[in-house]
Amino acid sequence: FADSIIHLIELEWVDIVGSRIHLSNFRSAACHPSYLEQEKKLGSSDPSSVSLYECFESFTQPERLDDENMLYCSGCKKHVQAMKTVTLWRIPKILVVHLKRFEYRGTFNRSKIGVLVDFPLDGLDLDSHSPQSSVAEDDFVDDRVPMMYDLFGVVNHYGRMGYGHYTAHARRWDETGAEREWAEFDDENVTGVADTDSIVSPAAYVLFYKRRLFL
């Protein structure tokens, strides 16, 4: 090439009938979404693991809306970049935590998030995230009980986006507490878990916690 520039084209198979790739949209490899994502990963300073408590903190942090999601203000009659805050309205008996494991960044950029989320098997304390205490006769739970949870089930996903294999870890429980023994469920195979530390892994996808009502 006269200008010593090599133009690269990276293709990815997608399951979209009738989809077309317009090469004119990518004038160089640096413009392709996959290239930009890889650059982001290489230059990222994010830790290889986070705690479940950090996830809750991030989930409830105030966030300013961007230009494409502005809120219409009835006072000033304009669209403004308002602050959005997500809070926990009620802490239930059974808490299901769905970890975000898959990213969609356009048709050509889909990936699985393999960061280890460190979660406790016993004693997940959500007292700092509890709403203002209020007790009524028809309340699902008594908010005066400490916001302490014990894990009783985990759904795991192995593989990549679009394909993979699911397994589960679980233990028996009732209103008085949870058993110490865990079992692993892999299709028709059920085996005991000798090392409970192995339950906390990057494969964890959905967590099931039971509120510890009786101390």
mmCIF file of C-alpha atoms in Angstrom:
data_model
loop_
_atom_site.group_PDB
_atom_site.id
_atom_site.type_symbol
_atom_site.label_atom_id
_atom_site.label_comp_id
_atom_site.label_asym_id
_atom_site.label_seq_id
_atom_site.Cartn_x
_atom_site.Cartn_y
_atom_site.Cartn_z
ATOM 1 C CA PHE A 1 0.000 0.000 0.000
ATOM 2 C CA ALA A 2 1.295 3.414 -0.943
ATOM 3 C CA ASP A 3 0.376 5.023 2.377
ATOM 4 C CA SER A 4 1.463 1.998 4.463
ATOM 5 C CA ILE A 5 -1.993 1.770 6.030
ATOM 6 C CA ILE A 6 -3.622 -1.632 6.329
ATOM 7 C CA HIS A 7 -7.385 -1.592 6.692
ATOM 8 C CA LEU A 8 -8.797 -4.435 8.753
ATOM 9 C CA ILE A 9 -12.334 -5.797 8.764
ATOM 10 C CA GLU A 10 -13.491 -7.933 11.679
ATOM 11 C CA LEU A 11 -16.692 -9.932 11.244
ATOM 12 C CA GLU A 12 -18.807 -11.662 13.836
ATOM 13 C CA TRP A 13 -21.548 -14.181 13.144
ATOM 14 C CA VAL A 14 -24.914 -13.011 14.407
ATOM 15 C CA ASP A 15 -28.255 -14.790 14.483
ATOM 16 C CA ILE A 16 -30.196 -12.001 12.834
ATOM 17 C CA VAL A 17 -32.019 -12.859 9.629
ATOM 18 C CA GLY A 18 -31.500 -10.316 6.880
ATOM 19 C CA SER A 19 -28.837 -8.335 8.752
ATOM 20 C CA ARG A 20 -26.300 -6.449 6.681
ATOM 21 C CA ILE A 21 -22.879 -5.047 7.429
ATOM 22 C CA HIS A 22 -22.217 -1.661 5.931
ATOM 23 C CA LEU A 23 -18.462 -1.461 5.500
ATOM 24 C CA SER A 24 -18.652 2.248 4.849
ATOM 25 C CA ASN A 25 -19.429 2.732 8.534
ATOM 26 C CA PHE A 26 -15.976 1.459 9.523
ATOM 27 C CA ARG A 27 -13.153 3.426 7.910
ATOM 28 C CA SER A 28 -10.487 1.704 9.976
ATOM 29 C CA ALA A 29 -10.123 -1.021 12.575
ATOM 30 C CA ALA A 30 -10.059 1.623 15.298
ATOM 31 C CA CYS A 31 -13.681 2.501 14.484
ATOM 32 C CA HIS A 32 -15.014 -1.019 14.918
ATOM 33 C CA PRO A 33 -16.906 -1.658 18.213
ATOM 34 C CA SER A 34 -14.913 -4.840 18.930
ATOM 35 C CA TYR A 35 -11.664 -2.892 18.689
ATOM 36 C CA LEU A 36 -12.943 -0.165 20.994
ATOM 37 C CA GLU A 37 -14.140 -2.729 23.538
ATOM 38 C CA GLN A 38 -10.783 -4.507 23.549
ATOM 39 C CA GLU A 39 -8.977 -1.206 24.050
ATOM 40 C CA LYS A 40 -11.255 -0.500 26.982
ATOM 41 C CA LYS A 41 -10.509 -3.885 28.557
ATOM 42 C CA LEU A 42 -6.753 -3.517 28.115
ATOM 43 C CA GLY A 43 -6.757 -0.088 29.646
ATOM 44 C CA SER A 44 -9.244 -0.851 32.387
ATOM 45 C CA SER A 45 -8.193 -0.548 36.016
ATOM 46 C CA ASP A 46 -11.232 -2.381 37.342
ATOM 47 C CA PRO A 47 -10.473 -5.048 39.959
ATOM 48 C CA SER A 48 -10.799 -8.716 39.069
ATOM 49 C CA SER A 49 -13.368 -9.149 41.839
ATOM 50 C CA VAL A 50 -15.953 -7.143 43.756
ATOM 51 C CA SER A 51 -18.029 -7.887 46.822
ATOM 52 C CA LEU A 52 -21.794 -8.204 46.819
ATOM 53 C CA TYR A 53 -21.896 -5.283 49.246
ATOM 54 C CA GLU A 54 -20.075 -3.141 46.678
ATOM 55 C CA CYS A 55 -22.662 -4.163 44.084
ATOM 56 C CA PHE A 56 -25.471 -2.954 46.341
ATOM 57 C CA GLU A 57 -23.615 0.307 46.977
ATOM 58 C CA SER A 58 -23.154 0.871 43.247
ATOM 59 C CA PHE A 59 -26.783 -0.043 42.545
ATOM 60 C CA THR A 60 -28.058 2.636 44.936
ATOM 61 C CA GLN A 61 -25.654 5.433 43.933
ATOM 62 C CA PRO A 62 -27.203 8.591 42.412
ATOM 63 C CA GLU A 63 -26.728 8.774 38.653
ATOM 64 C CA ARG A 64 -27.096 11.765 36.343
ATOM 65 C CA LEU A 65 -29.129 11.041 33.224
ATOM 66 C CA ASP A 66 -27.302 11.510 29.916
ATOM 67 C CA ASP A 67 -28.372 13.594 26.928
ATOM 68 C CA GLU A 68 -30.428 10.765 25.437
ATOM 69 C CA ASN A 69 -32.448 10.135 28.612
ATOM 70 C CA MET A 70 -33.294 13.599 29.881
ATOM 71 C CA LEU A 71 -36.321 14.161 32.101
ATOM 72 C CA TYR A 72 -38.993 16.718 31.288
ATOM 73 C CA CYS A 73 -39.310 19.205 34.138
ATOM 74 C CA SER A 74 -42.869 20.445 34.628
ATOM 75 C CA GLY A 75 -41.539 23.481 36.502
ATOM 76 C CA CYS A 76 -39.134 24.968 33.951
ATOM 77 C CA LYS A 77 -40.844 23.283 30.959
ATOM 78 C CA LYS A 78 -37.535 21.907 29.690
ATOM 79 C CA HIS A 79 -35.759 18.581 29.377
ATOM 80 C CA VAL A 80 -33.010 18.421 32.005
ATOM 81 C CA GLN A 81 -30.271 15.978 33.007
ATOM 82 C CA ALA A 82 -31.863 15.010 36.294
ATOM 83 C CA MET A 83 -30.362 12.811 39.001
ATOM 84 C CA LYS A 84 -31.736 9.268 39.253
ATOM 85 C CA THR A 85 -31.506 7.199 42.428
ATOM 86 C CA VAL A 86 -32.571 3.572 42.903
ATOM 87 C CA THR A 87 -33.457 2.493 46.449
ATOM 88 C CA LEU A 88 -34.816 -0.691 48.010
ATOM 89 C CA TRP A 89 -38.504 -0.158 48.759
ATOM 90 C CA ARG A 90 -38.971 -3.311 50.812
ATOM 91 C CA ILE A 91 -36.683 -6.075 52.060
ATOM 92 C CA PRO A 92 -38.524 -9.418 51.558
ATOM 93 C CA LYS A 93 -38.310 -12.841 53.153
ATOM 94 C CA ILE A 94 -36.768 -14.351 50.027
ATOM 95 C CA LEU A 95 -34.199 -12.170 48.274
ATOM 96 C CA VAL A 96 -33.223 -13.081 44.693
ATOM 97 C CA VAL A 97 -30.093 -11.353 43.378
ATOM 98 C CA HIS A 98 -29.601 -11.503 39.608
ATOM 99 C CA LEU A 99 -26.011 -10.658 38.719
ATOM 100 C CA LYS A 100 -25.463 -8.953 35.377
ATOM 101 C CA ARG A 101 -23.292 -11.423 33.486
ATOM 102 C CA PHE A 102 -23.934 -10.364 29.881
ATOM 103 C CA GLU A 103 -23.293 -7.131 28.037
ATOM 104 C CA TYR A 104 -24.995 -5.926 24.864
ATOM 105 C CA ARG A 105 -23.108 -3.097 23.177
ATOM 106 C CA GLY A 106 -24.554 -3.224 19.728
ATOM 107 C CA THR A 107 -24.974 -6.026 17.210
ATOM 108 C CA PHE A 108 -21.253 -6.692 16.886
ATOM 109 C CA ASN A 109 -20.321 -6.468 20.534
ATOM 110 C CA ARG A 110 -21.810 -8.989 22.958
ATOM 111 C CA SER A 111 -19.821 -10.543 25.760
ATOM 112 C CA LYS A 112 -20.000 -12.274 29.125
ATOM 113 C CA ILE A 113 -18.812 -10.539 32.301
ATOM 114 C CA GLY A 114 -16.531 -12.920 34.175
ATOM 115 C CA VAL A 115 -15.777 -10.795 37.238
ATOM 116 C CA LEU A 116 -15.864 -12.708 40.533
ATOM 117 C CA VAL A 117 -18.578 -11.381 42.842
ATOM 118 C CA ASP A 118 -17.665 -12.333 46.395
ATOM 119 C CA PHE A 119 -20.892 -13.101 48.264
ATOM 120 C CA PRO A 120 -21.384 -14.506 51.798
ATOM 121 C CA LEU A 121 -22.947 -17.913 52.351
ATOM 122 C CA ASP A 122 -24.200 -16.799 55.752
ATOM 123 C CA GLY A 123 -24.886 -13.434 57.300
ATOM 124 C CA LEU A 124 -25.581 -11.071 54.405
ATOM 125 C CA ASP A 125 -26.369 -7.869 56.300
ATOM 126 C CA LEU A 126 -28.593 -5.400 54.427
ATOM 127 C CA ASP A 127 -29.387 -3.214 57.402
ATOM 128 C CA SER A 128 -27.707 -0.200 55.764
ATOM 129 C CA HIS A 129 -30.041 -0.572 52.760
ATOM 130 C CA SER A 130 -33.241 -1.144 54.701
ATOM 131 C CA PRO A 131 -36.115 1.315 54.150
ATOM 132 C CA GLN A 132 -37.662 3.242 57.009
ATOM 133 C CA SER A 133 -39.166 0.779 59.469
ATOM 134 C CA SER A 134 -42.917 0.348 59.228
ATOM 135 C CA VAL A 135 -44.943 -2.537 60.607
ATOM 136 C CA ALA A 136 -48.561 -3.259 59.718
ATOM 137 C CA GLU A 137 -50.774 -6.297 60.182
ATOM 138 C CA ASP A 138 -50.662 -7.149 56.486
ATOM 139 C CA ASP A 139 -46.919 -6.577 56.050
ATOM 140 C CA PHE A 140 -45.043 -9.406 54.376
ATOM 141 C CA VAL A 141 -42.287 -9.265 56.988
ATOM 142 C CA ASP A 142 -41.616 -7.460 60.244
ATOM 143 C CA ASP A 143 -39.087 -4.708 59.523
ATOM 144 C CA ARG A 144 -38.018 -4.735 63.166
ATOM 145 C CA VAL A 145 -36.235 -8.039 62.591
ATOM 146 C CA PRO A 146 -32.537 -7.523 61.640
ATOM 147 C CA MET A 147 -31.887 -7.498 57.889
ATOM 148 C CA MET A 148 -29.733 -10.637 57.977
ATOM 149 C CA TYR A 149 -29.819 -13.219 55.190
ATOM 150 C CA ASP A 150 -28.414 -16.698 54.587
ATOM 151 C CA LEU A 151 -27.774 -18.133 51.140
ATOM 152 C CA PHE A 152 -29.643 -21.309 50.194
ATOM 153 C CA GLY A 153 -29.236 -21.512 46.408
ATOM 154 C CA VAL A 154 -26.996 -20.457 43.519
ATOM 155 C CA VAL A 155 -27.515 -20.825 39.778
ATOM 156 C CA ASN A 156 -24.251 -21.044 37.825
ATOM 157 C CA HIS A 157 -23.590 -20.450 34.134
ATOM 158 C CA TYR A 158 -20.552 -21.817 32.318
ATOM 159 C CA GLY A 159 -19.717 -20.833 28.765
ATOM 160 C CA ARG A 160 -20.237 -17.754 26.665
ATOM 161 C CA MET A 161 -23.159 -15.714 25.447
ATOM 162 C CA GLY A 162 -25.471 -17.770 23.256
ATOM 163 C CA TYR A 163 -24.456 -21.147 24.611
ATOM 164 C CA GLY A 164 -23.247 -22.769 27.798
ATOM 165 C CA HIS A 165 -24.204 -25.032 30.675
ATOM 166 C CA TYR A 166 -26.143 -24.405 33.877
ATOM 167 C CA THR A 167 -25.586 -25.998 37.287
ATOM 168 C CA ALA A 168 -26.857 -25.165 40.761
ATOM 169 C CA HIS A 169 -25.816 -25.315 44.412
ATOM 170 C CA ALA A 170 -28.460 -25.587 47.123
ATOM 171 C CA ARG A 171 -29.061 -26.573 50.726
ATOM 172 C CA ARG A 172 -32.185 -27.362 52.730
ATOM 173 C CA TRP A 173 -33.752 -24.727 54.964
ATOM 174 C CA ASP A 174 -36.872 -23.984 56.955
ATOM 175 C CA GLU A 175 -38.163 -21.236 59.252
ATOM 176 C CA THR A 176 -35.634 -22.118 61.923
ATOM 177 C CA GLY A 177 -32.522 -21.883 59.748
ATOM 178 C CA ALA A 178 -30.458 -23.511 57.024
ATOM 179 C CA GLU A 179 -28.474 -26.740 57.024
ATOM 180 C CA ARG A 180 -24.692 -26.637 56.786
ATOM 181 C CA GLU A 181 -24.450 -29.276 54.024
ATOM 182 C CA TRP A 182 -24.549 -28.143 50.385
ATOM 183 C CA ALA A 183 -25.262 -30.160 47.242
ATOM 184 C CA GLU A 184 -24.346 -29.568 43.610
ATOM 185 C CA PHE A 185 -26.925 -30.235 40.887
ATOM 186 C CA ASP A 186 -25.535 -30.934 37.415
ATOM 187 C CA ASP A 187 -28.241 -32.349 35.137
ATOM 188 C CA GLU A 188 -29.188 -35.713 36.651
ATOM 189 C CA ASN A 189 -26.095 -35.801 38.903
ATOM 190 C CA VAL A 190 -26.380 -34.658 42.521
ATOM 191 C CA THR A 191 -23.256 -34.659 44.682
ATOM 192 C CA GLY A 192 -22.268 -33.231 48.042
ATOM 193 C CA VAL A 193 -20.032 -30.182 48.208
ATOM 194 C CA ALA A 194 -16.917 -30.857 50.283
ATOM 195 C CA ASP A 195 -15.405 -27.376 49.903
ATOM 196 C CA THR A 196 -18.060 -24.691 50.360
ATOM 197 C CA ASP A 197 -15.570 -22.017 49.251
ATOM 198 C CA SER A 198 -15.988 -23.365 45.708
ATOM 199 C CA ILE A 199 -19.606 -22.146 45.707
ATOM 200 C CA VAL A 200 -18.365 -18.560 45.390
ATOM 201 C CA SER A 201 -17.086 -18.466 41.809
ATOM 202 C CA PRO A 202 -17.204 -16.303 38.655
ATOM 203 C CA ALA A 203 -19.872 -18.704 37.334
ATOM 204 C CA ALA A 204 -22.439 -17.543 39.917
ATOM 205 C CA TYR A 205 -25.387 -15.990 38.073
ATOM 206 C CA VAL A 206 -28.447 -15.930 40.371
ATOM 207 C CA LEU A 207 -28.313 -15.936 44.192
ATOM 208 C CA PHE A 208 -31.167 -16.994 46.486
ATOM 209 C CA TYR A 209 -31.139 -15.691 50.062
ATOM 210 C CA LYS A 210 -33.528 -16.400 52.942
ATOM 211 C CA ARG A 211 -34.103 -13.832 55.627
ATOM 212 C CA ARG A 212 -32.905 -14.996 59.041
ATOM 213 C CA LEU A 213 -36.079 -14.412 61.009
ATOM 214 C CA PHE A 214 -35.047 -16.474 64.027
ATOM 215 C CA LEU A 215 -31.675 -15.632 65.623
#
